[in-house]
mmCIF file of C-alpha atoms in Angstrom:
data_model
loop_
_atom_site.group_PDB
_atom_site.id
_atom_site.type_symbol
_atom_site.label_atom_id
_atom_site.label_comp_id
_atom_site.label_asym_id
_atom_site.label_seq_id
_atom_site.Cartn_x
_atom_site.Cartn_y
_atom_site.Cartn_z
ATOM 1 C CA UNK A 1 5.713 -10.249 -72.890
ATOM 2 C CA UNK A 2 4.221 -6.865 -72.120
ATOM 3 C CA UNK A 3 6.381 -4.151 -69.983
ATOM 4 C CA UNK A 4 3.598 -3.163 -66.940
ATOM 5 C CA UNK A 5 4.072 0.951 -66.815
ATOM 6 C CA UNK A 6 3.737 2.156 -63.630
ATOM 7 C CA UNK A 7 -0.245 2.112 -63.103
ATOM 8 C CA UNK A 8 -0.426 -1.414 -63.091
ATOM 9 C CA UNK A 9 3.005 -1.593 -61.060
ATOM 10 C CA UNK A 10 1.858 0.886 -58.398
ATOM 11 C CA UNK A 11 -1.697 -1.277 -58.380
ATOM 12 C CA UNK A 12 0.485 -4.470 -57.952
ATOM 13 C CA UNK A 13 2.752 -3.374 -55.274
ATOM 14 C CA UNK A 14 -0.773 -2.799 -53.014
ATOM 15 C CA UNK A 15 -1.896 -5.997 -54.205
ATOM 16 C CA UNK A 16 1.655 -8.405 -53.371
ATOM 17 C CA UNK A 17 1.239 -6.391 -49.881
ATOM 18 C CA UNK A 18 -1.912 -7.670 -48.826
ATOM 19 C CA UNK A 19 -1.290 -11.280 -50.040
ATOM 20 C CA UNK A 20 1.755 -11.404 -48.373
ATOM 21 C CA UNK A 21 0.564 -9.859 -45.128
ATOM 22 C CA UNK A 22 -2.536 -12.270 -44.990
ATOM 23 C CA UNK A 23 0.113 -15.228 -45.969
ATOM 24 C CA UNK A 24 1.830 -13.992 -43.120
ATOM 25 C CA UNK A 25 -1.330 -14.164 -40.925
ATOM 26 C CA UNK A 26 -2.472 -17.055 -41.807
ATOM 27 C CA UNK A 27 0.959 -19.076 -41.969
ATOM 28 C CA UNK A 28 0.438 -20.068 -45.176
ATOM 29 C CA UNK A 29 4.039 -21.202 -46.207
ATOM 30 C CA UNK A 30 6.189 -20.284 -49.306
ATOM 31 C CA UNK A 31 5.373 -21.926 -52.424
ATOM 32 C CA UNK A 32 1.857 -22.906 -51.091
ATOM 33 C CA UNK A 33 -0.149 -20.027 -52.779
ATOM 34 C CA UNK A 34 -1.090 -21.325 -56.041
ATOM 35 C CA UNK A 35 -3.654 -18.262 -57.301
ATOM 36 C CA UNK A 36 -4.489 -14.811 -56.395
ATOM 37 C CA UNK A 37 -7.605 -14.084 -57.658
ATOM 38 C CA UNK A 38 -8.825 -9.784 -57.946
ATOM 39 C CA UNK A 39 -11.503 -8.009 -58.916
ATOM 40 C CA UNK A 40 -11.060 -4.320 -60.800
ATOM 41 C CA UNK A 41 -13.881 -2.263 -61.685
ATOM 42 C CA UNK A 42 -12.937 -0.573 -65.350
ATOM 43 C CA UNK A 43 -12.960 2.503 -64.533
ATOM 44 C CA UNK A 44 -9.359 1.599 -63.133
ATOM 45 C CA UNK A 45 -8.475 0.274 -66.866
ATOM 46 C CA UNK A 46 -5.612 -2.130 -66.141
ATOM 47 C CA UNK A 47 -4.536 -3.906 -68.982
ATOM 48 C CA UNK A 48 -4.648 -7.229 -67.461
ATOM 49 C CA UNK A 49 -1.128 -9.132 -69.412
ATOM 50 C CA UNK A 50 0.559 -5.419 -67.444
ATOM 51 C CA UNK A 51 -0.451 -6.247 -64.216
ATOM 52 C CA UNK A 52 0.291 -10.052 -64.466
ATOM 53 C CA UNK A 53 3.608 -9.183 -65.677
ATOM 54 C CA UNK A 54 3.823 -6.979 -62.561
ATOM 55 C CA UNK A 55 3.037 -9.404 -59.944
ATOM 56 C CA UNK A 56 4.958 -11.659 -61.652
ATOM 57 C CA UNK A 57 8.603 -9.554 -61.271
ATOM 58 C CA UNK A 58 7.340 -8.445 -57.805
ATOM 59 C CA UNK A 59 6.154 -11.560 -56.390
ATOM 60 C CA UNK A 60 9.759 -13.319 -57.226
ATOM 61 C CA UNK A 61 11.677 -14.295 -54.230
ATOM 62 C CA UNK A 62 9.084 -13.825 -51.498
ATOM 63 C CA UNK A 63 6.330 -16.600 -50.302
ATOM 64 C CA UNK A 64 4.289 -15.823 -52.978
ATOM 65 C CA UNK A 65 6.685 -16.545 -55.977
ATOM 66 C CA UNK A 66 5.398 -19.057 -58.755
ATOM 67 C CA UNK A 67 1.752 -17.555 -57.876
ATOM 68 C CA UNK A 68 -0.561 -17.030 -60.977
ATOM 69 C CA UNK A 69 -2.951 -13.781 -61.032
ATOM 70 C CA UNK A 70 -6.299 -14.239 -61.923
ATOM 71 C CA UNK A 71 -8.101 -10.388 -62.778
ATOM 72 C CA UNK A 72 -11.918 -10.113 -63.532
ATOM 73 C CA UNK A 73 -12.974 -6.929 -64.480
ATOM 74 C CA UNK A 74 -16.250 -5.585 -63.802
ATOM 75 C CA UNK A 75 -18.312 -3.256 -65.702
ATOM 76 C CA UNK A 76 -18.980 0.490 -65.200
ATOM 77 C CA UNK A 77 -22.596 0.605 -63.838
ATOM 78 C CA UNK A 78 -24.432 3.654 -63.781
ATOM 79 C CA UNK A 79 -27.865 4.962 -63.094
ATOM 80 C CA UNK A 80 -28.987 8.408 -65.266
ATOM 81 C CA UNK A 81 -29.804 11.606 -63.392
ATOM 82 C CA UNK A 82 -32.622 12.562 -65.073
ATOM 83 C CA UNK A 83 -34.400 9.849 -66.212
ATOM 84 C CA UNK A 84 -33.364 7.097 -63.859
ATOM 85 C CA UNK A 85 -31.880 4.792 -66.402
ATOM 86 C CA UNK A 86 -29.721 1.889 -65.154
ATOM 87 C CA UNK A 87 -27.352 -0.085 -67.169
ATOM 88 C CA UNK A 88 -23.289 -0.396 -67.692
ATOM 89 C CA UNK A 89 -21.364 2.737 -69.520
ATOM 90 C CA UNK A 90 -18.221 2.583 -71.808
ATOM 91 C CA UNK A 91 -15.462 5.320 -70.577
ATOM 92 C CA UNK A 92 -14.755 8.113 -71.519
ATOM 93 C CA UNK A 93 -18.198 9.005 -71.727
ATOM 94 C CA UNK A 94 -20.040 9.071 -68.731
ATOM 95 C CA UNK A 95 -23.699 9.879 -70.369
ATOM 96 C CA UNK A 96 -27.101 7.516 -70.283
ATOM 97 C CA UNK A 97 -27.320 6.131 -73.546
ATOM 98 C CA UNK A 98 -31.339 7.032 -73.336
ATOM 99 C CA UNK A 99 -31.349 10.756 -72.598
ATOM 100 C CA UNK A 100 -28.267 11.949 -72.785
ATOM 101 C CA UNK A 101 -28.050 13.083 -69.285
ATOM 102 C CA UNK A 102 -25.260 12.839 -66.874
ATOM 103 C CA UNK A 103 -25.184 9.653 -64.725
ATOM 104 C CA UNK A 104 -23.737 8.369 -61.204
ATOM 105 C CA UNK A 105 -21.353 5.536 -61.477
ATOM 106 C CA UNK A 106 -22.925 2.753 -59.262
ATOM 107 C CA UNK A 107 -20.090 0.388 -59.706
ATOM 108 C CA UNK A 108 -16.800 -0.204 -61.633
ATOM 109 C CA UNK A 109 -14.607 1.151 -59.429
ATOM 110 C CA UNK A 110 -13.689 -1.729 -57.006
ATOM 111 C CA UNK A 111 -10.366 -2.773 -56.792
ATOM 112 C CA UNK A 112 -10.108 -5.899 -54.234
ATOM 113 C CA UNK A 113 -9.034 -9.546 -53.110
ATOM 114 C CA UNK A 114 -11.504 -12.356 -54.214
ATOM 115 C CA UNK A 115 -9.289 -15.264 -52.996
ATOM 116 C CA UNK A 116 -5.909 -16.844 -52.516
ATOM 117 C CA UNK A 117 -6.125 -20.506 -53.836
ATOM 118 C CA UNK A 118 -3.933 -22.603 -51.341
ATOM 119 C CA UNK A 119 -2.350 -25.811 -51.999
ATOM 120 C CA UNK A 120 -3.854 -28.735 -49.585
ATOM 121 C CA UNK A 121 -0.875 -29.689 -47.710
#
C-alpha cells in the first residue's frame, strides 16, 4: 500500500466533503454509495494508488465508507502562442513541440465530480 502525502490528502479531504454533502442532500443512505468517480487534469499530478489510499482512511466511518474511487486523468492541452499549434503537453515543459514557443494551457487543470454510483435499493 502506498502512504498518500499530503497533496493527495488535502485533494481528498475536498473531495469526501462534497460526496458527503451531496449524500446528505440527496438522502442517499450509508453503505449505499458504491463508486465515486473524478476527473483531474495532470497538471494537478496525483498519483492515483495516493489518493485512493486517502479516501480510503478518510472515508472510514462516515456514509461513504466501503466506497471505491475511480480517477481519470486528463491530458494537458495547450494551444502555441505563436504559431497556433494545438495538441496535449508533457509537464514540466510548457513549450509547442513545433516552434518552440510558449503556449496557453487549454485544459488539464480540472479537478471535479463525474458521478457517485448508487446502489438500487
Amino acid at each position: 500500500m502506498i502512504a498518500p502525502d499530503m497533496h493527495e490528502v488535502s485533494i481528498c479531504q475536498g473531495l469526501v466533503k462534497v460526496v458527503l454533502d451531496e449524500m446528505a442532500q440527496r438522502a442517499i443512505p450509508a453503505g449505499a454509495l458504491l463508486r465515486l468517480r473524478v476527473v483531474a487534469g495532470a497538471l494537478h499530478q496525483i498519483v492515483p494508488e495516493s489518493l485512493e489510499f486517502a479516501y480510503d482512511l478518510l472515508t472510514r466511518e462516515t456514509p461513504a465508507a466501503g466506497s471505491k474511487l475511480e480517477l481519470r486523468v486528463t491530458p494537458l492541452a495547450a494551444r502555441c502562442t505563436k504559431c497556433d499549434w494545438r495538441g496535449t503537453i508533457e509537464p514540466p515543459l510548457f513549450l509547442c513541440s513545433v516552434c518552440g514557443a510558449g503556449v496557453e494551457l487549454e485544459g488539464g487543470d480540472e479537478l471535479y465530480v463525474e458521478d457517485l454510483e448508487i446502489a438500487e435499493s
